[in-house]
Coordinates of C-alpha atoms in Angstrom, one line a residue:
Chain A
M236 CA 0.0 0.0 0.0
S237 CA 1.2 3.5 -0.8
G238 CA -0.6 5.6 1.7
Y239 CA -3.4 6.6 -0.7
P240 CA -6.6 7.0 1.1
Q241 CA -9.1 4.2 0.7
P242 CA -12.4 4.9 -1.1
P243 CA -15.5 5.2 1.0
S244 CA -17.6 2.1 1.4
G245 CA -19.7 1.6 -1.7
Y246 CA -17.3 2.0 -4.5
G247 CA -18.0 4.5 -7.1
Y248 CA -15.8 6.6 -9.3
G249 CA -15.4 9.2 -6.6
A250 CA -11.8 8.5 -5.7
P251 CA -10.3 11.2 -3.6
P252 CA -8.4 13.7 -5.6
P253 CA -4.7 12.7 -5.7
P254 CA -2.4 15.2 -4.1
Q255 CA 0.1 15.5 -7.0
K256 CA -1.5 14.6 -10.3
E257 CA -4.1 17.3 -10.7
Q258 CA -3.9 17.4 -14.4
Y259 CA -5.6 14.0 -14.6
H260 CA -8.7 15.4 -13.1
Q261 CA -9.3 18.0 -15.7
D262 CA -11.8 17.2 -18.3
H263 CA -12.6 18.5 -21.7
H264 CA -16.3 18.3 -21.1
N265 CA -18.2 21.1 -19.7
Y266 CA -19.0 19.9 -16.2
Q267 CA -19.9 22.7 -13.8
P268 CA -18.0 22.7 -10.6
S269 CA -20.2 22.6 -7.5
P270 CA -19.8 23.1 -3.8
Q271 CA -19.2 19.4 -3.5
Y272 CA -15.9 20.1 -5.2
A273 CA -14.2 21.0 -2.0
T274 CA -15.0 17.8 -0.2
P275 CA -12.6 14.9 -0.7
Y276 CA -15.4 12.4 -0.9
A277 CA -18.6 13.0 -2.8
P278 CA -21.7 12.3 -0.6
P279 CA -23.2 8.9 -1.2
S280 CA -26.0 10.3 -3.3
A281 CA -23.5 11.5 -5.8
P282 CA -20.9 8.8 -6.0
Y283 CA -18.4 10.8 -7.9
K284 CA -17.2 14.3 -7.9
P285 CA -17.8 16.8 -10.6
D286 CA -14.7 17.5 -12.6
K287 CA -12.5 20.5 -11.9
P288 CA -12.8 23.5 -14.1
P289 CA -10.3 23.5 -16.9
K290 CA -7.0 25.1 -16.3
E291 CA -4.3 26.3 -18.6
G292 CA -2.1 23.5 -19.7
Y293 CA -2.8 20.0 -20.9
S294 CA -5.7 18.0 -19.8
S295 CA -4.9 14.3 -19.6
Y296 CA -6.6 13.5 -22.9
G297 CA -9.2 14.7 -25.2
A298 CA -7.1 17.8 -25.2
G299 CA -7.7 18.3 -28.9
S300 CA -9.9 21.3 -28.5
G301 CA -8.0 23.5 -30.9
S302 CA -8.2 27.2 -31.1
G303 CA -11.8 28.2 -30.7
G304 CA -12.8 24.9 -29.3
A305 CA -12.7 23.1 -32.7
Y306 CA -13.2 19.6 -31.2
P307 CA -16.1 19.6 -28.8
P308 CA -17.4 16.1 -28.0
P309 CA -19.4 15.1 -31.0
P310 CA -23.0 16.2 -30.4
G311 CA -25.2 13.2 -30.3
Y312 CA -22.4 11.0 -31.6
A313 CA -23.3 12.2 -35.0
S314 CA -19.8 11.8 -36.5
P315 CA -17.5 9.4 -34.8
F316 CA -15.3 9.7 -37.9
A317 CA -15.0 13.4 -37.8
S318 CA -11.8 14.6 -39.4
L319 CA -9.3 16.4 -37.3
V320 CA -8.7 20.2 -37.5
P321 CA -5.1 21.1 -38.0
S322 CA -3.4 22.2 -34.8
S323 CA 0.0 23.4 -33.7
F324 CA 2.2 22.8 -30.7
P325 CA 1.2 24.7 -27.6
P326 CA 3.7 27.4 -26.5
G327 CA 6.5 26.0 -24.5
T328 CA 6.3 22.4 -25.7
D329 CA 9.4 20.5 -25.0
P330 CA 11.6 20.6 -28.2
N331 CA 12.1 16.8 -27.9
V332 CA 8.3 16.4 -28.3
V333 CA 8.3 18.6 -31.4
A334 CA 11.3 16.8 -32.8
C335 CA 9.7 13.4 -32.2
F336 CA 6.5 14.5 -34.0
Q337 CA 8.4 16.0 -36.9
V338 CA 10.5 12.9 -37.5
A339 CA 7.3 10.9 -37.6
D340 CA 5.5 13.4 -39.9
Q341 CA 7.9 13.1 -42.8
D342 CA 5.6 14.7 -45.3
G343 CA 5.0 17.7 -43.1
S344 CA 1.2 17.2 -43.4
G345 CA 0.7 18.2 -39.7
F346 CA -0.8 14.8 -38.9
I347 CA 0.7 11.4 -38.2
D348 CA -1.1 8.0 -38.6
D349 CA -1.3 5.0 -36.3
K350 CA 2.0 3.3 -37.4
E351 CA 3.9 6.6 -37.3
L352 CA 2.5 7.3 -33.8
Q353 CA 3.4 3.8 -32.7
R354 CA 7.0 4.3 -33.8
A355 CA 7.1 7.8 -32.2
I356 CA 6.0 6.8 -28.8
S357 CA 7.7 3.5 -28.7
S358 CA 11.1 5.2 -29.0
Y359 CA 10.4 7.2 -25.8
N360 CA 8.5 4.7 -23.8
Q361 CA 8.1 0.9 -24.1
S362 CA 6.7 -0.6 -27.2
F363 CA 3.0 -0.3 -27.8
S364 CA 0.7 -2.6 -29.8
L365 CA -1.2 -1.1 -32.6
R366 CA -4.4 -1.7 -30.6
T367 CA -3.1 0.4 -27.7
V368 CA -2.1 3.1 -30.2
H369 CA -5.6 3.1 -31.7
L370 CA -7.1 3.5 -28.3
L371 CA -4.8 6.3 -27.5
M372 CA -5.6 8.0 -30.8
Y373 CA -9.3 7.6 -30.2
L374 CA -9.2 9.0 -26.7
F375 CA -6.9 11.9 -27.4
T376 CA -8.7 13.0 -30.6
N377 CA -12.3 11.9 -29.8
S378 CA -12.4 10.6 -33.3
N379 CA -11.9 7.4 -35.1
A380 CA -10.0 9.1 -37.9
R381 CA -6.7 7.5 -36.8
K382 CA -4.7 10.6 -37.4
I383 CA -3.3 12.9 -34.7
G384 CA -1.9 16.4 -34.8
P385 CA 0.7 18.3 -32.8
K386 CA -1.6 19.5 -30.0
E387 CA -3.1 16.1 -29.3
F388 CA 0.3 14.4 -29.7
T389 CA 1.8 16.7 -27.1
A390 CA -1.0 16.0 -24.6
L391 CA -0.6 12.3 -25.3
F392 CA 3.1 12.4 -24.9
Y393 CA 3.0 14.1 -21.5
S394 CA 0.3 11.7 -20.3
L395 CA 2.4 8.7 -21.2
Q396 CA 5.3 10.2 -19.4
S397 CA 3.2 10.6 -16.2
W398 CA 1.7 7.2 -16.5
R399 CA 5.1 5.7 -16.9
G400 CA 6.0 7.4 -13.6
I401 CA 2.8 6.1 -11.9
F402 CA 3.5 2.6 -13.2
E403 CA 7.1 2.7 -11.8
Q404 CA 5.9 4.1 -8.5
F405 CA 3.5 1.2 -8.0
D406 CA 5.8 -1.5 -9.5
R407 CA 7.8 -1.5 -6.3
D408 CA 9.7 -4.7 -6.9
R409 CA 10.6 -3.6 -10.5
S410 CA 9.1 -6.7 -11.9
G411 CA 7.7 -4.9 -14.9
R412 CA 4.3 -5.9 -13.8
I413 CA 1.8 -4.6 -11.3
D414 CA -0.6 -6.8 -9.4
L415 CA -4.2 -6.3 -8.4
N416 CA -3.5 -4.3 -5.2
E417 CA -0.9 -2.1 -7.0
L418 CA -3.4 -1.5 -9.8
R419 CA -6.0 -0.5 -7.3
D420 CA -3.6 2.1 -5.9
A421 CA -2.5 3.3 -9.3
L422 CA -6.1 3.8 -10.4
L423 CA -6.8 5.6 -7.1
S424 CA -3.9 7.9 -7.8
L425 CA -5.5 8.7 -11.1
G426 CA -8.8 9.4 -9.4
F427 CA -10.7 6.2 -10.0
A428 CA -12.0 4.0 -7.3
V429 CA -13.3 0.8 -8.8
S430 CA -14.8 -2.1 -7.0
P431 CA -12.9 -5.3 -6.2
T432 CA -15.0 -7.1 -8.8
V433 CA -14.1 -4.6 -11.5
L434 CA -10.4 -4.8 -10.5
E435 CA -10.4 -8.5 -10.7
L436 CA -12.0 -8.3 -14.2
L437 CA -9.4 -5.7 -15.3
V438 CA -6.5 -7.8 -14.2
S439 CA -7.9 -10.9 -15.8
K440 CA -8.5 -9.0 -19.1
F441 CA -5.2 -7.2 -19.2
D442 CA -2.9 -10.0 -17.9
K443 CA -0.9 -11.1 -20.9
T444 CA -0.3 -14.5 -19.5
G445 CA -4.0 -15.3 -19.7
G446 CA -4.7 -15.0 -16.0
H447 CA -1.7 -17.0 -14.7
S448 CA 0.4 -14.2 -13.4
K449 CA -2.5 -12.1 -12.2
A450 CA -0.5 -9.0 -13.0
I451 CA -0.3 -6.4 -15.8
E452 CA 2.7 -5.2 -17.8
Y453 CA 3.3 -1.6 -18.7
D454 CA 1.7 -1.4 -22.2
N455 CA -1.5 -3.2 -20.9
F456 CA -1.4 -0.9 -17.9
I457 CA -1.7 2.0 -20.2
E458 CA -4.6 0.3 -22.0
C459 CA -6.3 -0.4 -18.7
C460 CA -6.0 3.2 -17.5
L461 CA -7.2 4.5 -20.8
T462 CA -10.2 2.1 -20.7
V463 CA -11.2 2.9 -17.1
K464 CA -10.7 6.6 -17.7
G465 CA -12.5 6.7 -21.0
L466 CA -15.5 4.6 -20.0
T467 CA -15.9 6.5 -16.8
E468 CA -15.9 9.8 -18.6
K469 CA -18.4 8.6 -21.2
F470 CA -20.6 7.4 -18.4
K471 CA -20.3 10.7 -16.6
E472 CA -21.4 12.5 -19.7
K473 CA -24.7 10.6 -19.5
D474 CA -25.0 10.9 -15.7
V475 CA -25.9 14.6 -15.8
K476 CA -27.3 14.6 -12.3
Y477 CA -24.3 12.9 -10.7
S478 CA -26.6 10.2 -9.4
G479 CA -24.3 7.3 -10.1
S480 CA -26.7 6.0 -12.8
A481 CA -26.8 6.8 -16.5
T482 CA -29.4 6.2 -19.2
F483 CA -28.4 5.3 -22.7
T484 CA -30.3 4.8 -25.9
Y485 CA -29.3 1.6 -27.7
E486 CA -27.5 3.7 -30.4
A487 CA -25.6 5.8 -27.8
F488 CA -24.7 2.7 -25.9
M489 CA -23.2 1.0 -28.9
L490 CA -21.4 4.1 -30.0
T491 CA -20.1 4.6 -26.5
V492 CA -18.9 1.1 -25.9
L493 CA -17.6 -0.1 -29.3
P494 CA -14.6 2.2 -29.6
F495 CA -13.2 0.7 -26.4
L496 CA -13.7 -2.9 -27.2
I497 CA -11.7 -3.6 -30.2
A498 CA -8.9 -1.6 -31.8
Chain B
M59 CA -28.1 -7.3 -51.5
S60 CA -29.6 -10.6 -50.6
G61 CA -33.3 -10.0 -50.5
Y62 CA -33.4 -9.5 -46.7
P63 CA -36.0 -7.0 -45.8
Q64 CA -34.7 -3.6 -44.8
P65 CA -35.1 -2.3 -41.3
P66 CA -37.7 0.4 -40.7
S67 CA -36.4 4.0 -40.6
G68 CA -34.9 4.7 -37.3
Y69 CA -32.6 1.9 -36.7
G70 CA -32.9 -0.2 -33.6
Y71 CA -32.2 -3.7 -32.7
G72 CA -35.6 -4.7 -34.0
A73 CA -34.5 -6.4 -37.1
P74 CA -37.2 -8.5 -38.8
P75 CA -37.0 -12.1 -37.8
P76 CA -35.0 -14.0 -40.4
P77 CA -36.8 -16.7 -42.3
Q78 CA -34.4 -19.5 -41.8
K79 CA -32.3 -18.9 -38.7
E80 CA -34.7 -19.1 -35.9
Q81 CA -32.4 -20.5 -33.4
Y82 CA -30.5 -17.2 -33.3
H83 CA -33.5 -15.5 -31.8
Q84 CA -33.8 -17.7 -28.8
D85 CA -32.5 -16.3 -25.7
H86 CA -31.5 -17.7 -22.4
H87 CA -33.0 -14.8 -20.5
N88 CA -36.5 -14.8 -19.3
Y89 CA -38.1 -12.2 -21.5
Q90 CA -41.8 -12.6 -21.8
P91 CA -43.3 -12.9 -25.2
S92 CA -45.8 -10.2 -26.0
P93 CA -48.4 -9.6 -28.7
Q94 CA -45.8 -7.6 -30.6
Y95 CA -44.1 -10.8 -31.3
A96 CA -46.3 -11.6 -34.2
T97 CA -45.4 -8.4 -36.1
P98 CA -42.2 -8.4 -38.2
Y99 CA -41.3 -4.9 -37.1
A100 CA -41.6 -3.7 -33.5
P101 CA -43.5 -0.4 -33.3
P102 CA -41.3 2.7 -33.0
S103 CA -42.0 3.1 -29.3
A104 CA -40.4 -0.2 -28.7
P105 CA -37.4 -0.3 -31.0
Y106 CA -36.8 -4.0 -30.6
K107 CA -38.9 -7.1 -30.3
P108 CA -39.1 -9.2 -27.3
D109 CA -37.3 -12.5 -27.6
K110 CA -39.0 -15.6 -28.7
P111 CA -39.9 -18.1 -26.0
P112 CA -37.2 -20.8 -25.6
K113 CA -37.6 -23.9 -27.7
E114 CA -36.1 -27.3 -27.4
G115 CA -32.7 -27.4 -28.9
Y116 CA -29.7 -25.1 -28.8
S117 CA -29.9 -21.4 -28.4
S118 CA -27.2 -19.6 -30.1
Y119 CA -25.2 -19.1 -27.0
G120 CA -25.4 -18.7 -23.3
A121 CA -26.9 -22.1 -23.6
G122 CA -25.2 -23.3 -20.5
S123 CA -28.3 -23.5 -18.5
G124 CA -27.8 -27.0 -17.2
S125 CA -30.5 -29.2 -15.8
G126 CA -32.5 -27.1 -13.4
G127 CA -31.3 -23.8 -14.9
A128 CA -28.0 -24.0 -13.2
Y129 CA -26.6 -20.9 -14.9
P130 CA -29.0 -18.1 -14.8
P131 CA -27.5 -14.7 -15.6
P132 CA -25.5 -13.7 -12.5
P133 CA -27.9 -11.7 -10.3
G134 CA -26.5 -8.2 -9.9
Y135 CA -23.3 -9.3 -11.5
A136 CA -22.2 -10.6 -8.2
S137 CA -19.9 -13.2 -9.5
P138 CA -18.5 -12.7 -13.0
F139 CA -16.0 -15.5 -12.1
A140 CA -18.5 -18.0 -11.0
S141 CA -17.3 -21.5 -11.7
L142 CA -19.1 -23.8 -14.1
V143 CA -21.3 -26.6 -13.1
P144 CA -20.4 -29.9 -14.8
S145 CA -22.6 -30.7 -17.7
S146 CA -23.1 -33.4 -20.3
F147 CA -23.7 -33.6 -24.0
P148 CA -27.3 -33.0 -25.0
P149 CA -29.1 -36.1 -26.4
G150 CA -28.5 -36.5 -30.1
T151 CA -25.3 -34.5 -30.2
D152 CA -23.3 -35.2 -33.3
P153 CA -20.6 -37.8 -32.5
N154 CA -18.0 -35.6 -34.2
V155 CA -18.7 -32.9 -31.7
V156 CA -18.4 -35.4 -28.8
A157 CA -15.1 -36.8 -30.2
C158 CA -13.8 -33.3 -30.8
F159 CA -14.4 -32.4 -27.2
Q160 CA -13.0 -35.6 -25.8
V161 CA -9.8 -35.3 -27.7
A162 CA -9.4 -31.8 -26.2
D163 CA -10.3 -33.0 -22.7
Q164 CA -7.4 -35.4 -22.3
D165 CA -7.7 -35.7 -18.5
G166 CA -11.4 -36.4 -18.7
S167 CA -12.2 -33.6 -16.3
G168 CA -15.3 -32.6 -18.2
F169 CA -13.9 -29.2 -19.0
I170 CA -11.5 -27.8 -21.5
D171 CA -9.6 -24.6 -21.2
D172 CA -8.9 -21.7 -23.6
K173 CA -6.0 -23.2 -25.5
E174 CA -7.7 -26.6 -25.7
L175 CA -10.8 -24.9 -27.1
Q176 CA -8.8 -23.0 -29.5
R177 CA -7.3 -26.2 -30.9
A178 CA -10.7 -28.0 -30.9
I179 CA -12.6 -25.3 -32.9
S180 CA -9.7 -24.4 -35.1
S181 CA -9.6 -27.9 -36.5
Y182 CA -13.2 -27.7 -37.7
N183 CA -13.4 -24.0 -38.6
Q184 CA -10.8 -21.5 -39.4
S185 CA -8.1 -20.6 -36.9
F186 CA -9.2 -18.4 -34.0
S187 CA -7.1 -16.1 -32.0
L188 CA -7.0 -16.6 -28.2
R189 CA -8.9 -13.3 -27.8
T190 CA -11.7 -14.6 -30.0
V191 CA -11.7 -17.8 -28.0
H192 CA -11.9 -15.9 -24.7
L193 CA -14.9 -13.9 -26.0
L194 CA -16.6 -17.1 -27.1
M195 CA -16.0 -18.7 -23.7
Y196 CA -17.4 -15.7 -21.9
L197 CA -20.5 -15.5 -23.9
F198 CA -21.3 -19.2 -24.0
T199 CA -20.7 -19.8 -20.2
N200 CA -21.6 -16.3 -18.9
S201 CA -18.5 -16.5 -16.8
N202 CA -14.9 -15.5 -16.9
A203 CA -13.8 -18.8 -15.6
R204 CA -12.2 -19.7 -18.9
K205 CA -13.4 -23.3 -18.8
I206 CA -16.1 -24.8 -20.9
G207 CA -18.1 -28.0 -20.5
P208 CA -19.8 -30.4 -23.0
K209 CA -23.1 -28.6 -23.1
E210 CA -21.7 -25.2 -23.7
F211 CA -19.2 -26.6 -26.2
T212 CA -21.9 -28.2 -28.2
A213 CA -23.9 -25.0 -28.4
L214 CA -20.7 -23.1 -29.3
F215 CA -19.8 -25.6 -32.0
Y216 CA -23.2 -25.5 -33.7
S217 CA -23.3 -21.7 -33.6
L218 CA -19.9 -21.5 -35.3
Q219 CA -21.1 -23.9 -38.0
S220 CA -24.1 -21.7 -38.6
W221 CA -22.1 -18.5 -38.6
R222 CA -19.7 -20.0 -41.0
G223 CA -22.7 -20.7 -43.3
I224 CA -23.8 -17.1 -42.9
F225 CA -20.4 -15.7 -43.6
E226 CA -20.1 -17.8 -46.8
Q227 CA -23.6 -16.8 -47.8
F228 CA -22.8 -13.2 -47.7
D229 CA -19.2 -13.4 -49.0
R230 CA -20.6 -13.8 -52.4
D231 CA -17.4 -13.2 -54.3
R232 CA -15.5 -15.8 -52.1
S233 CA -12.9 -13.2 -51.2
G234 CA -12.8 -14.4 -47.6
R235 CA -14.0 -11.0 -46.5
I236 CA -17.3 -9.3 -46.2
D237 CA -17.8 -5.6 -46.7
L238 CA -20.1 -3.1 -45.0
N239 CA -23.2 -3.9 -46.9
E240 CA -22.6 -7.6 -46.6
L241 CA -22.1 -7.2 -42.9
R242 CA -25.3 -5.3 -42.6
D243 CA -27.2 -8.1 -44.3
A244 CA -25.4 -10.8 -42.2
L245 CA -26.3 -9.0 -39.0
L246 CA -29.9 -8.5 -40.2
S247 CA -30.1 -12.3 -40.9
L248 CA -29.0 -12.8 -37.2
G249 CA -31.7 -10.4 -36.1
F250 CA -29.7 -7.2 -35.5
A251 CA -30.4 -4.0 -37.3
V252 CA -27.6 -1.5 -36.5
S253 CA -27.4 2.0 -37.8
P254 CA -25.0 3.0 -40.6
T255 CA -22.8 4.7 -38.1
V256 CA -22.5 1.6 -35.9
L257 CA -21.9 -0.5 -39.0
E258 CA -19.1 1.8 -40.1
L259 CA -17.6 1.7 -36.7
L260 CA -17.7 -2.1 -36.6
V261 CA -16.1 -2.4 -40.0
S262 CA -13.4 0.0 -39.1
K263 CA -12.7 -1.8 -35.8
F264 CA -12.7 -5.4 -37.2
D265 CA -10.9 -4.7 -40.4
K266 CA -7.5 -6.4 -40.0
T267 CA -5.9 -4.1 -42.5
G268 CA -6.5 -1.1 -40.3
G269 CA -9.3 0.3 -42.3
H270 CA -7.7 0.0 -45.8
S271 CA -9.8 -2.9 -47.1
K272 CA -13.0 -1.8 -45.4
A273 CA -13.9 -5.5 -45.0
I274 CA -13.9 -8.2 -42.3
E275 CA -12.4 -11.6 -42.5
Y276 CA -14.1 -14.7 -41.0
D277 CA -12.5 -14.8 -37.5
N278 CA -13.2 -11.1 -37.0
F279 CA -16.7 -11.6 -38.3
I280 CA -17.3 -14.0 -35.5
E281 CA -15.9 -11.5 -33.0
C282 CA -18.1 -8.9 -34.5
C283 CA -21.2 -11.0 -34.3
L284 CA -20.4 -12.0 -30.8
T285 CA -19.9 -8.4 -29.8
V286 CA -23.1 -7.1 -31.3
K287 CA -25.2 -10.0 -30.1
G288 CA -23.7 -9.9 -26.6
L289 CA -23.9 -6.2 -26.1
T290 CA -27.4 -6.1 -27.4
E291 CA -28.6 -8.8 -25.0
K292 CA -26.9 -7.1 -22.1
F293 CA -28.6 -3.9 -23.0
K294 CA -32.0 -5.6 -23.3
E295 CA -31.6 -7.0 -19.8
K296 CA -31.5 -3.4 -18.6
D297 CA -34.3 -2.2 -20.9
V298 CA -37.0 -4.0 -19.1
K299 CA -39.8 -1.9 -20.6
Y300 CA -38.5 -2.3 -24.2
S301 CA -38.3 1.4 -24.5
G302 CA -35.1 1.5 -26.4
S303 CA -33.3 3.1 -23.5
A304 CA -31.5 1.4 -20.5
T305 CA -30.2 2.7 -17.2
F306 CA -27.0 1.4 -15.7
T307 CA -25.3 2.1 -12.4
Y308 CA -21.6 2.8 -12.8
E309 CA -20.8 -0.7 -11.4
A310 CA -23.2 -2.4 -13.7
F311 CA -22.0 -0.4 -16.7
M312 CA -18.4 -1.4 -16.1
L313 CA -19.2 -5.0 -15.4
T314 CA -21.3 -5.1 -18.6
V315 CA -18.8 -3.6 -20.9
L316 CA -15.4 -4.9 -19.6
P317 CA -16.0 -8.6 -20.4
F318 CA -16.3 -7.6 -24.1
L319 CA -12.9 -6.0 -24.1
I320 CA -10.7 -8.1 -26.3
A321 CA -7.3 -8.1 -24.7

């Protein structure tokens, strides 16, 4: 255990805000802050806290709101294949990030595709499967277009750096894998309190050994975090009253869920 | 086009009942038939039809309700890792199916695991990835235990045979792939009318060439059918009033969606 506070009884996605990783709690959707915001635990009637108001800087993903808010969440899921609007690097971007993108974007189009992204991030982190890359692209662009521009790339790059740090923090024996309890702590540090049943399911799904090691390696840890974070945010979009329940039409349900299932 | 009737405007999962594949419309859940049952299209206020009452024989999957209904859907998702109850082959099972299972179950335990199932079904059909096998096991046992017994194996085997037939029926040019329109017809023949947007998402997700061929090969077609069928049935379990909308708690949402993740 790492000293992270435990979630209240009755798990929800109201994990206490982590002390040091505030950027992960920003959100690109327009949730209104409320007085609950100041309390570390949301009251039982609202099992998760509203998101913090956006700050300057990078939100953890979905940061692709270019100048003028060019990438709002697609209204009514009308266009999951919406094309990306060209963007540029935010002021002050690490020159290494810019160089990394430019090497990948050989034709200078301002976008890189899935295989180019895979090469670009694998050189700075561990290797990533194409399906992890597709999930990253979907979540950082809010589109299935499978292209990514400088602004989204920068947000993605910094998030991967932070997640690498979190993984290493919780992989205390440097085994290259984190087990169920370590995953629970890691998800808590990102602001997600999931139930023991969900945790067990996550480990069984993302354990490359097919359930034998009951632990998750780094690339699957990233996929796991992306999945929990992405599904939780999509759920919250539908839970407008913060009641802990959300109603979906069949069409919205399918369009919400399918992008996470297969990549 | 194959002569299958088109869905009414306003897609739902109320595809008209196919003329020849009735077994796919049976369901292991306890939906009550209603007078709507006789109409080929559900009225707009109820965008999908109630399931047909169970018949003798094999339902397409989730058939693992052993004698006395030993495997009801887990109440409240309490135990997604529930162990399987031993079962036996239904009377009249094709001896080839029995032999196939017995070869795989070398220790005579009455269960086979994921790799054994992969070998068993790959010899009779095309090869399947372990991820497809895991999804098959989950959906035919309603458990993440990753073991499967004779009864569930038999249902799975016959479903794969039928799906192979459907795939070949709609792969009219024998290319080994079906495109978007062919997938639409194939899903309709299974009883699922999905919107053009969902269809496009499915093809983009299950296209092994990363979206270049805009078509799906056989093993991914099986994954696609399993995913659409499984998600639709889980959704219907929550849509008790057949309103076309369903409400999930966060926990139920996560436990519904995560088993479909293909990792």
